[in-house]
Amino acid sequence: MHSNNDDNNREIHMTADILAAYRVAGQKSAVNGWSVFEMPVRQDMPPPGGYDNFNFHRTFAKASWWWRPKIVVPVTIGLYVYGYYAYRMWNKHAMSEKFEDTDIFNAMDPFLSAERDRYWLKLLKKNLELENEVMKDVPGWKAGTWYGEPVFFTLGDKWWDPNYFEVYTHSRNIDRKQEYSWKARDQYRLPRWYDQYLPEKIVEMIR
């Protein structure tokens, strides 16, 4: 182990080396007109009146005048109360409209169903008339049958409702769409930008 004298000697030598380095730097800088040893020493001192007290208490960030418990709490409670009241009123109104719509549907459903069936029967009758007109020159042909023989033998007198594609087999695509959806009808359809650049037959096919 080193003795205390050795440590003291080492510190003295280190201090002497540092002072020698400063002296050399001062001699070199003296050529430029200033010296390190001639520079005034300035000690940092506290500001006039001393430093402020260190605040170690629990503090909150400063906010606007409205961001205070006396204002935020009542406003929050008021919004919750109003929101609950508005929700109850809206729910009551929606329930009333639902009952009203259900009553209207129940009252109109028989009439709508009857009108739909009536329109469907008129369409089937129109197809039979067109079939008779087209096949009038064919001997032995009877509309709705295959030369007088029923298509389905197992049905008997039971009503057989043809499907959508069978009814509109000989119809154009535009006619089928107009019969099936009111959006495709001419009085509801808006012109498109490409109608003026395409032939009329192509426009009818893609409508």
Coordinates of C-alpha atoms in Angstrom, one line a residue:
M1 CA 0.0 0.0 0.0
H2 CA 1.2 3.5 -0.7
S3 CA 1.7 5.9 2.2
N4 CA 0.0 9.2 2.6
N5 CA 3.3 11.0 1.8
D6 CA 3.4 9.3 -1.7
D7 CA -0.1 10.4 -2.4
N8 CA 0.7 14.0 -1.3
N9 CA 3.8 14.0 -3.5
R10 CA 1.8 12.8 -6.5
E11 CA -0.8 15.5 -6.0
I12 CA 2.0 18.2 -5.7
H13 CA 3.6 17.0 -8.9
M14 CA 0.2 17.0 -10.8
T15 CA -0.5 20.5 -9.5
A16 CA 2.9 21.7 -10.6
D17 CA 2.4 20.2 -14.1
I18 CA -1.0 22.0 -14.4
L19 CA 0.5 25.3 -13.4
A20 CA 3.4 24.8 -15.8
A21 CA 1.0 24.2 -18.6
Y22 CA -1.0 27.3 -17.7
R23 CA 2.3 29.3 -17.6
V24 CA 3.3 28.0 -21.1
A25 CA -0.1 28.9 -22.4
G26 CA 0.1 32.4 -20.8
Q27 CA 3.5 32.9 -22.4
K28 CA 2.2 31.9 -25.8
S29 CA -0.8 34.0 -25.5
A30 CA 1.2 37.0 -24.3
V31 CA 2.5 37.4 -27.9
N32 CA -1.1 38.3 -28.9
G33 CA -1.3 41.0 -26.2
W34 CA -3.1 39.1 -23.4
S35 CA -2.2 36.6 -20.7
V36 CA -4.2 34.0 -18.9
F37 CA -2.8 35.1 -15.6
E38 CA -3.8 38.7 -16.3
M39 CA -7.5 37.9 -16.8
P40 CA -9.8 39.1 -14.0
V41 CA -11.4 36.4 -11.9
R42 CA -15.2 36.5 -11.8
Q43 CA -17.1 34.6 -9.1
D44 CA -20.7 33.6 -9.8
M45 CA -22.8 35.2 -7.1
P46 CA -26.6 34.9 -6.3
P47 CA -28.9 37.6 -7.9
P48 CA -29.9 40.6 -5.9
G49 CA -32.2 39.6 -3.1
G50 CA -31.1 36.0 -3.2
Y51 CA -32.5 32.9 -4.9
D52 CA -36.2 32.1 -4.8
N53 CA -37.5 29.5 -2.4
F54 CA -37.6 26.0 -3.7
N55 CA -41.2 24.9 -4.2
F56 CA -41.6 21.3 -3.1
H57 CA -45.3 21.5 -2.5
R58 CA -47.9 19.7 -4.7
T59 CA -49.1 22.1 -7.4
F60 CA -51.4 22.0 -10.5
A61 CA -50.9 23.5 -13.9
K62 CA -52.5 26.8 -14.5
A63 CA -55.5 26.7 -16.7
S64 CA -58.2 29.0 -18.2
W65 CA -60.9 30.5 -16.1
W66 CA -63.4 27.8 -17.2
W67 CA -61.1 24.9 -16.4
R68 CA -61.9 24.9 -12.7
P69 CA -63.7 22.3 -10.5
K70 CA -66.4 24.8 -9.6
I71 CA -67.2 25.1 -13.3
V72 CA -66.3 21.7 -14.8
V73 CA -68.2 19.6 -12.3
P74 CA -71.6 21.3 -12.7
V75 CA -71.2 21.4 -16.5
T76 CA -70.4 17.7 -16.7
I77 CA -73.3 16.7 -14.5
G78 CA -75.6 18.9 -16.5
L79 CA -74.5 17.4 -19.8
Y80 CA -75.0 13.9 -18.4
V81 CA -78.5 14.7 -17.2
Y82 CA -79.4 16.3 -20.5
G83 CA -77.9 13.5 -22.5
Y84 CA -79.9 10.9 -20.5
Y85 CA -83.1 12.9 -21.0
A86 CA -82.5 13.3 -24.7
Y87 CA -81.8 9.6 -25.1
R88 CA -85.1 8.7 -23.3
M89 CA -87.0 11.1 -25.5
W90 CA -85.4 9.9 -28.7
N91 CA -86.0 6.3 -27.7
K92 CA -89.6 7.0 -27.0
H93 CA -90.0 8.8 -30.3
A94 CA -88.4 6.0 -32.2
M95 CA -90.6 3.4 -30.5
S96 CA -93.7 5.4 -31.4
E97 CA -92.6 5.6 -35.1
K98 CA -91.9 1.9 -35.1
F99 CA -95.4 1.1 -33.8
E100 CA -96.9 3.5 -36.4
D101 CA -94.9 2.0 -39.3
T102 CA -96.0 -1.5 -38.2
D103 CA -99.6 -0.5 -38.0
I104 CA -99.4 1.1 -41.5
F105 CA -97.7 -2.0 -42.9
N106 CA -100.3 -4.3 -41.4
A107 CA -103.1 -2.2 -42.8
M108 CA -101.6 -1.9 -46.3
D109 CA -100.1 -5.4 -46.7
P110 CA -103.3 -7.1 -47.9
F111 CA -103.9 -4.4 -50.5
L112 CA -100.3 -4.4 -51.7
S113 CA -100.3 -8.2 -51.9
A114 CA -103.6 -8.2 -53.9
E115 CA -102.3 -5.6 -56.3
R116 CA -99.0 -7.5 -56.8
D117 CA -101.0 -10.7 -57.5
R118 CA -103.3 -8.9 -59.8
Y119 CA -100.4 -7.4 -61.8
W120 CA -98.7 -10.8 -62.0
L121 CA -101.9 -12.4 -63.4
K122 CA -102.3 -9.7 -65.9
L123 CA -98.7 -10.2 -67.0
L124 CA -99.2 -13.9 -67.4
K125 CA -102.4 -13.3 -69.4
K126 CA -100.5 -10.9 -71.7
N127 CA -97.8 -13.5 -72.3
L128 CA -100.5 -16.1 -73.3
E129 CA -102.0 -13.6 -75.7
L130 CA -98.6 -12.9 -77.2
E131 CA -97.9 -16.6 -77.5
N132 CA -101.2 -17.2 -79.3
E133 CA -100.4 -14.3 -81.6
V134 CA -97.0 -15.7 -82.4
M135 CA -98.0 -19.3 -82.8
K136 CA -101.3 -18.8 -84.6
D137 CA -100.0 -20.2 -87.8
V138 CA -98.7 -23.5 -86.2
P139 CA -101.4 -26.2 -86.4
G140 CA -102.3 -27.9 -83.2
W141 CA -100.5 -25.5 -81.0
K142 CA -102.2 -24.5 -77.7
A143 CA -100.7 -21.7 -75.5
G144 CA -99.3 -22.9 -72.2
T145 CA -99.0 -26.5 -73.4
W146 CA -96.9 -28.6 -75.8
Y147 CA -99.2 -29.1 -78.7
G148 CA -102.1 -29.6 -76.3
E149 CA -100.3 -31.7 -73.8
P150 CA -99.5 -30.2 -70.3
V151 CA -95.9 -29.6 -69.6
F152 CA -96.2 -31.0 -66.0
F153 CA -98.4 -34.1 -65.6
T154 CA -98.0 -34.3 -61.8
L155 CA -99.6 -30.9 -61.1
G156 CA -103.1 -31.6 -62.3
D157 CA -105.3 -28.6 -61.6
K158 CA -102.8 -27.1 -59.1
W159 CA -101.6 -23.6 -59.9
W160 CA -98.0 -23.5 -61.1
D161 CA -96.4 -20.1 -60.8
P162 CA -93.7 -19.6 -63.4
N163 CA -90.4 -18.0 -62.4
Y164 CA -89.1 -14.6 -63.3
F165 CA -86.8 -15.7 -66.2
E166 CA -89.5 -17.8 -67.8
V167 CA -92.0 -15.0 -67.9
Y168 CA -89.5 -12.6 -69.5
T169 CA -87.8 -15.1 -71.8
H170 CA -88.6 -13.3 -75.0
S171 CA -88.4 -9.8 -73.6
R172 CA -85.5 -7.3 -74.1
N173 CA -83.2 -6.6 -71.2
I174 CA -84.4 -3.1 -70.9
D175 CA -88.0 -4.1 -70.8
R176 CA -87.3 -6.7 -68.2
K177 CA -85.5 -4.2 -66.0
Q178 CA -88.3 -1.7 -66.4
E179 CA -90.9 -4.2 -65.3
Y180 CA -88.8 -5.4 -62.4
S181 CA -87.4 -2.1 -61.1
W182 CA -88.9 1.4 -61.2
K183 CA -85.4 2.9 -61.3
A184 CA -84.9 1.6 -64.8
R185 CA -88.0 3.3 -66.2
D186 CA -87.6 6.1 -68.6
Q187 CA -89.4 8.7 -66.5
Y188 CA -87.0 8.0 -63.6
R189 CA -83.8 7.4 -65.5
L190 CA -81.3 10.2 -65.9
P191 CA -79.2 10.5 -69.0
R192 CA -75.6 9.4 -68.8
W193 CA -72.6 11.1 -70.4
Y194 CA -71.9 8.2 -72.8
D195 CA -75.5 8.1 -74.2
Q196 CA -74.6 10.6 -76.9
Y197 CA -71.5 8.7 -78.1
L198 CA -73.0 5.2 -78.4
P199 CA -75.7 3.8 -80.7
E200 CA -79.2 3.5 -79.3
K201 CA -79.3 -0.3 -79.4
I202 CA -76.1 -0.5 -77.4
V203 CA -77.4 2.1 -74.9
E204 CA -80.6 0.0 -74.4
M205 CA -78.5 -3.2 -73.9
I206 CA -76.3 -1.7 -71.1
R207 CA -79.1 0.2 -69.4

